[in-house]
Coordinates of C-alpha atoms and ligand atoms in Angstrom, one line a residue:
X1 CA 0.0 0.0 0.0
X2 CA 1.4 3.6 -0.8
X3 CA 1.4 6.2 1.5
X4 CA 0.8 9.0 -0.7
X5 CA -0.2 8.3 -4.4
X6 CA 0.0 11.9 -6.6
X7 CA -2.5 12.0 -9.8
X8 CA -1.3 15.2 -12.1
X9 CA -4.0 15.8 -14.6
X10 CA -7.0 14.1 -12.3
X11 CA -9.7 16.6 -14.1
X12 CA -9.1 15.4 -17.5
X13 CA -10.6 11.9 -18.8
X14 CA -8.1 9.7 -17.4
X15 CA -7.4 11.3 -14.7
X16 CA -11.5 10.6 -13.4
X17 CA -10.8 7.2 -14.3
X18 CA -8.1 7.2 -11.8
X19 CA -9.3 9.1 -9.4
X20 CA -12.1 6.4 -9.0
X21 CA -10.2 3.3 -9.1
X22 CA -7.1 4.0 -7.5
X23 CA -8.1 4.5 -4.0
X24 CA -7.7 1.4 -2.6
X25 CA -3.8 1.5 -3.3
X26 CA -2.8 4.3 -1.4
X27 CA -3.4 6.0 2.6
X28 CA -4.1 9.3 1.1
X29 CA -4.2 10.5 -2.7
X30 CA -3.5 14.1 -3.9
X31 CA -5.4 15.2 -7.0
X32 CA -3.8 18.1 -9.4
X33 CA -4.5 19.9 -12.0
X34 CA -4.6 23.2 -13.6
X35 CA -8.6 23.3 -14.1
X36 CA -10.8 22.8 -11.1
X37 CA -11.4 19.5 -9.9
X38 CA -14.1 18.2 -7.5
X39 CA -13.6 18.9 -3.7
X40 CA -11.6 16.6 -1.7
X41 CA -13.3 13.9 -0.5
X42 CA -12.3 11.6 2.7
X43 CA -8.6 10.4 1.7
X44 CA -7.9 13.0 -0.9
X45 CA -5.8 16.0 -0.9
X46 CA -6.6 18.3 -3.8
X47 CA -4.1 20.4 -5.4
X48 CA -4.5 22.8 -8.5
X49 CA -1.2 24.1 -10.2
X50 CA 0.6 24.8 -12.9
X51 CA 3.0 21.9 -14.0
X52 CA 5.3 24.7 -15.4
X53 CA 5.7 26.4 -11.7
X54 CA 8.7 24.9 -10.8
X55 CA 8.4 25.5 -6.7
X56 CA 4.4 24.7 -6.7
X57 CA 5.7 21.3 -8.5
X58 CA 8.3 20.9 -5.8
X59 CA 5.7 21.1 -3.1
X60 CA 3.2 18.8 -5.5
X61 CA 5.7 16.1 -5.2
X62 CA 6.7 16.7 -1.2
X63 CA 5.5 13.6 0.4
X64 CA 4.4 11.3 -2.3
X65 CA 6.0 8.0 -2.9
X66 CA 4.1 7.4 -6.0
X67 CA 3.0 9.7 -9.2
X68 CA 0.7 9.0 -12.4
X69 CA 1.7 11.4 -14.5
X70 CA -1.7 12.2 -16.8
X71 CA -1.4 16.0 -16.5
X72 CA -0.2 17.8 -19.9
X73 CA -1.0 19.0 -23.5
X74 CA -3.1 15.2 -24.4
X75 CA -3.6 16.2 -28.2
X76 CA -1.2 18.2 -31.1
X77 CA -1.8 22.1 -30.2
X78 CA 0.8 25.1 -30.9
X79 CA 4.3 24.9 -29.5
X80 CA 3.8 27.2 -26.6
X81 CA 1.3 25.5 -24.6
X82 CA 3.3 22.3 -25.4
X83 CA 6.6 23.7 -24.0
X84 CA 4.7 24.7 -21.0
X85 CA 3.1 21.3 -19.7
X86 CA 4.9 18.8 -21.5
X87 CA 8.5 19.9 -21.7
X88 CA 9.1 22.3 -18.5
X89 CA 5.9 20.5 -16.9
X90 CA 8.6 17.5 -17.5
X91 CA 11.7 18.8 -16.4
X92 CA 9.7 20.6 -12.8
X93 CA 8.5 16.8 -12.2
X94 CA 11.6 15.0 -12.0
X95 CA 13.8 17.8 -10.4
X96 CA 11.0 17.3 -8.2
X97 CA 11.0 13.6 -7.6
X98 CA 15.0 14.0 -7.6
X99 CA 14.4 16.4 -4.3
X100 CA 11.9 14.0 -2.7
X101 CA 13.2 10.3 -2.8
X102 CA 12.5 9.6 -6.0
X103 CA 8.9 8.4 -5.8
X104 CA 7.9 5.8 -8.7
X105 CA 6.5 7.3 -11.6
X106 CA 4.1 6.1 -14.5
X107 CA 4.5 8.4 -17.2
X108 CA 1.2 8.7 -19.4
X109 CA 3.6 8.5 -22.9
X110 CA 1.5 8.0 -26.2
X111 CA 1.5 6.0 -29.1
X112 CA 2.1 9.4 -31.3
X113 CA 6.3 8.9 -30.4
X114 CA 6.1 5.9 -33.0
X115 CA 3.1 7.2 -34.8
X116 CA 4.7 7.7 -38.4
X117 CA 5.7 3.8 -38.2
X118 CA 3.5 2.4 -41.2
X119 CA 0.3 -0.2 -39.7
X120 CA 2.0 -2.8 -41.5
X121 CA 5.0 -2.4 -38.8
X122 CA 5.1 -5.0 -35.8
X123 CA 6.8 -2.5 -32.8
X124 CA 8.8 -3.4 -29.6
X125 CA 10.8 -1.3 -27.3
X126 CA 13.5 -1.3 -29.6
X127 CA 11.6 0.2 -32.8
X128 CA 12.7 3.8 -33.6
X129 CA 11.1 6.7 -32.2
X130 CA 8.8 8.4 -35.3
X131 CA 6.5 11.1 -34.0
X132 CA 3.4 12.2 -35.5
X133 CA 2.9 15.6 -34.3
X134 CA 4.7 18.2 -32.2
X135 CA 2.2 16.3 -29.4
X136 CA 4.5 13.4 -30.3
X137 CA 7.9 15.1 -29.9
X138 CA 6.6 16.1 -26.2
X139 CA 6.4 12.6 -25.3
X140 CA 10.0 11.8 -26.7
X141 CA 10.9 14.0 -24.4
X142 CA 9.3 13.0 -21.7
X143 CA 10.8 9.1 -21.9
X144 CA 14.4 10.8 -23.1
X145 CA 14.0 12.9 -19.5
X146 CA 13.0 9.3 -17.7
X147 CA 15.7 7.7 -18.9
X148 CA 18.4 10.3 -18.2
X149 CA 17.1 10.8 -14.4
X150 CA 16.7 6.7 -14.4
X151 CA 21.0 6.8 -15.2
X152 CA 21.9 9.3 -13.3
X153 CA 19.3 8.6 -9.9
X154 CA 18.0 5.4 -9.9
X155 CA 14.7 7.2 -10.9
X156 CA 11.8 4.5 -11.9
X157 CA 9.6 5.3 -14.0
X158 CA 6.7 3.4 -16.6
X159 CA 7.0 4.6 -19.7
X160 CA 3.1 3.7 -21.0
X161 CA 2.8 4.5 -24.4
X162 CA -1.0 4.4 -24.0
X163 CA -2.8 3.5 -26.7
X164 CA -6.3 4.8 -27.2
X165 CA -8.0 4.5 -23.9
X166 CA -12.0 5.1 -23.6
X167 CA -14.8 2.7 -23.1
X168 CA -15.1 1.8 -26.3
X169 CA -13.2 1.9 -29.8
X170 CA -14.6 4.8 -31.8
X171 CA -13.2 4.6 -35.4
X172 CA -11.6 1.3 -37.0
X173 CA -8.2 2.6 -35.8
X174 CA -8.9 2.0 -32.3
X175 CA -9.3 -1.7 -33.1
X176 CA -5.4 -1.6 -32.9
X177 CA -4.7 0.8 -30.2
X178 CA -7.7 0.3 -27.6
X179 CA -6.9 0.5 -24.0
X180 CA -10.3 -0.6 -21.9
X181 CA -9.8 1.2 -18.6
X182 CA -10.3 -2.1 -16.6
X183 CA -7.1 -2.8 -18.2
X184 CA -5.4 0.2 -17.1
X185 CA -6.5 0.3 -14.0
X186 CA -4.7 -3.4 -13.9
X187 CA -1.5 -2.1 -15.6
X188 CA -1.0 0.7 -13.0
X189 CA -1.5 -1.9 -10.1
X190 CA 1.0 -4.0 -11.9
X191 CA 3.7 -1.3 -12.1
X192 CA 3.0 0.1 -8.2
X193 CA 3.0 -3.4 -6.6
X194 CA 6.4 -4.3 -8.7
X195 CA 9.1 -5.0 -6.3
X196 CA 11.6 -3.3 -9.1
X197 CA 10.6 -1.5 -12.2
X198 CA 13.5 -0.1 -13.7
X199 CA 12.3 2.6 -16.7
X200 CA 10.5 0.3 -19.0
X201 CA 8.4 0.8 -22.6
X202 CA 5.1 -0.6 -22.2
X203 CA 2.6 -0.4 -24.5
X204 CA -0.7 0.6 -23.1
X205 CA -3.1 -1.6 -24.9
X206 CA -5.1 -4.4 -24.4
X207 CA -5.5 -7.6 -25.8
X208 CA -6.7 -6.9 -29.4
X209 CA -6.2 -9.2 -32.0
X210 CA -4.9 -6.7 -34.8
X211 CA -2.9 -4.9 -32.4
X212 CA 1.1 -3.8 -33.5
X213 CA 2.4 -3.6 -30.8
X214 CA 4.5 -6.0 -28.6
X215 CA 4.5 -6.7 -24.7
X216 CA 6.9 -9.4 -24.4
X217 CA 9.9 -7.8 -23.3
X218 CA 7.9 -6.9 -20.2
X219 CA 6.3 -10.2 -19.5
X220 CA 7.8 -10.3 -16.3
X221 CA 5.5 -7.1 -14.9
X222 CA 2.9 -9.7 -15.2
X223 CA 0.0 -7.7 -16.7
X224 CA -1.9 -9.6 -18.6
X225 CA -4.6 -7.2 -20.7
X226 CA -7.8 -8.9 -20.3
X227 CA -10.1 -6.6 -22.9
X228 CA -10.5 -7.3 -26.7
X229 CA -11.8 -4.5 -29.4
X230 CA -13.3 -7.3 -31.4
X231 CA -16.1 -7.3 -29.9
X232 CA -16.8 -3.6 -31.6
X233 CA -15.8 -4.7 -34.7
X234 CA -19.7 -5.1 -36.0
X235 CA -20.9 -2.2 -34.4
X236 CA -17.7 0.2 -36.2
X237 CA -18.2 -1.6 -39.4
X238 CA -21.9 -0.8 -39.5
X239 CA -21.4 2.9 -38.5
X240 CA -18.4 4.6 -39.3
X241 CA -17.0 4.6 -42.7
X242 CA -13.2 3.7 -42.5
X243 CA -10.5 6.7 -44.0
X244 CA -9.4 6.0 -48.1
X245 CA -6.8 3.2 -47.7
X246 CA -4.4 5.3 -49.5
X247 CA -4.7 8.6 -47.2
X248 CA -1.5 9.2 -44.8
X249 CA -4.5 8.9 -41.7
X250 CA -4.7 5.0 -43.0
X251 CA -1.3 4.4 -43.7
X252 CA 0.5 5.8 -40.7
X253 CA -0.3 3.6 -37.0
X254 CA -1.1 7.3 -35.6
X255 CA -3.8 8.1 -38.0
X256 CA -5.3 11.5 -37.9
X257 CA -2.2 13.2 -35.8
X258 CA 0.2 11.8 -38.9
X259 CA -2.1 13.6 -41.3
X260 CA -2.4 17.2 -39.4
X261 CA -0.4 20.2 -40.3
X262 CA 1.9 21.4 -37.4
X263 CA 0.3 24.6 -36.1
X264 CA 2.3 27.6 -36.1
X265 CA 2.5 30.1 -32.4
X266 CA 0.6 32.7 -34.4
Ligands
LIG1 P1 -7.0 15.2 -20.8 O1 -6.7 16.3 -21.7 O2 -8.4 14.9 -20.5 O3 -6.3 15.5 -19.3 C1 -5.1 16.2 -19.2 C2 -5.2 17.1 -18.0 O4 -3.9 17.8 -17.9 C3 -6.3 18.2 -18.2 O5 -7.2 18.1 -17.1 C4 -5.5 19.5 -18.2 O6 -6.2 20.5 -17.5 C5 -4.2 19.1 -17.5 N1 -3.2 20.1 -17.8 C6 -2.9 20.6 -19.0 N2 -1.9 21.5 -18.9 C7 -1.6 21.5 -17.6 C8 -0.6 22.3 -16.9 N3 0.2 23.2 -17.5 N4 -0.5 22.1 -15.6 C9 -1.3 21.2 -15.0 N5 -2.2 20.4 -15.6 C10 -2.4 20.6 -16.9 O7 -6.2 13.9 -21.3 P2 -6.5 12.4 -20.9 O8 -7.1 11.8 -22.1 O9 -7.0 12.2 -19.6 O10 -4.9 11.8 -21.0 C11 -4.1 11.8 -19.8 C12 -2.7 11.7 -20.2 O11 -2.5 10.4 -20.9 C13 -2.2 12.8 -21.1 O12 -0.8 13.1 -20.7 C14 -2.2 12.2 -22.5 O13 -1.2 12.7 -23.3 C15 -1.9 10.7 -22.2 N6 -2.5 9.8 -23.2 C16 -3.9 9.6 -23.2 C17 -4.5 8.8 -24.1 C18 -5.9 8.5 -24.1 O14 -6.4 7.6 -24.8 N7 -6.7 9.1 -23.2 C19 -3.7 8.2 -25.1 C20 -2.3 8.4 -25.0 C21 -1.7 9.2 -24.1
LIG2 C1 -3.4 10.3 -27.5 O1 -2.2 10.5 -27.2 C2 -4.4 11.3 -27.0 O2 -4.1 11.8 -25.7 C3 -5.8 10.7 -27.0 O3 -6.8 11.8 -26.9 C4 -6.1 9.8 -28.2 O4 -6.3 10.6 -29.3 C5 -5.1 8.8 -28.4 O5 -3.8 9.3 -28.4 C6 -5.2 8.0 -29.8 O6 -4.2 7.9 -30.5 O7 -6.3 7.5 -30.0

């Protein structure tokens, strides 16, 4: 059991999702975020700040012995607001953790730091980084700052490259990347209850038949994904029309954030 579990991002989608599973794992949990969040209840500690203030981070961090790490830019926008969350957000956390113990972190990477690998591409933690989007590049970052603070500290962290994680698949896409949130929930017991981590890729997806992506080399976390997209399969075929097969969306594994134009500050 942790003492003091630390959610960044808990008002965004996944960050509910923890906040109502992940209770049983910890004495107290401390909710943060930039937007408002619902008021504490029995167990919480709630939090809003800035992941690019450097001293609130510091005191964010104070006390915790464990952090999912949702908070951030979660889709392609303009460089600035990027730079903000996801690349000084990055650098406040782990100075942070580096002041206070190192805590374990899980790391809520994406599947758009390999997303210009074609879909006929079977990945591992050793394929190449390709991002997708300047979204993508953020997340590079954040694994390249994970790994450097895992050398130099002993810093664990999870690097999940999360798939595509709702309660349901919502274009034929997600077939390959879905994440049910049951099998989160399960992945993030897995990497808290580990007795050692290290700073391992995983890829945050369940068990979907046409999925690319590879768990093996971190078999020994034993997470086993329960959740299969198939079973969507009929209702996606009767109701959205898949992209033209020969459109960079259906070519690339990240889809629509291969085929956007970068946006530009003004
Ligand atoms: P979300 O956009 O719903 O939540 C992100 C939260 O971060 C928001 O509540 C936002 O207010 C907060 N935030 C943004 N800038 C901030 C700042 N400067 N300081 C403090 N908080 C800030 O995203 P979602 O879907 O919950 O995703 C959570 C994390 O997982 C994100 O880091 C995202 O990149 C990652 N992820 C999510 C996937 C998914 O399928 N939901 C897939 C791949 C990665
Ligand atoms: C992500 O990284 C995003 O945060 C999420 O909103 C989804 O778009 C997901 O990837 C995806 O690729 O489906």
């Amino acid at each position: 059991m942790l003492k003091r579990l630390l959610i960044t991002g808990a008002a965004g989608g996944l960050g509910k999702l923890t906040r109502s599973r992940l209770g049983d794992m910890t004495e107290t949990l401390r909710l943060s975020d930039i937007a408002e969040m619902a008021p504490a209840a029995k167990g919480e500690e709630v939090v809003q700040c800035d992941l690019g203030d450097a001293a609130a981070v510091d005191s964010l961090v104070a006390g915790c012995d464990g952090i999912v790490h949702l908070g951030g830019i979660s889709v392609e926008d303009r460089f600035r607001p990027i730079l903000n969350a996801n690349i000084l957000g990055l650098y406040n956390l782990y100075e942070a953790a580096r002041s206070h113990g190192c805590p374990r972190i899980l790391f809520a990477s994406s599947n758009h730091v390999i997303g210009f690998h074609r879909r006929d591409e079977h990945l591992d933690d050793t394929s190449s980084f390709e991002p997708d989007s300047l979204y993508g590049v953020s997340k590079c970052f954040g694994e390249h700052m994970a790994r450097l603070y895992h050398h130099k500290y002993g810093q664990e962290t999870a690097l999940v490259r999360i798939g595509s994680c709702l309660p349901e698949p919502v274009d034929h896409r997600m077939l390959s990347t879905w994440l049910s949130p049951d099998d989160f929930i399960s992945l993030i017991h897995c990497i808290f209850r580990s007795p050692r981590l290290g700073c391992p890729v995983i890829y945050g997806v369940s068990a979907n038949d046409c999925t690319w992506w590879d768990n093996r080399h971190v078999s020994w976390l034993g997470w086993v994904p329960k959740d299969n997209s198939e079973q969507f399969r009929a209702k996606l075929d009767a109701n959205v029309p898949p992209p033209d097969p020969r459109s960079t969306e259906a070519i690339y594994q990240g889809g629509k954030f291969a085929a956007q134009p970068i946006l530009t500050d003004d």
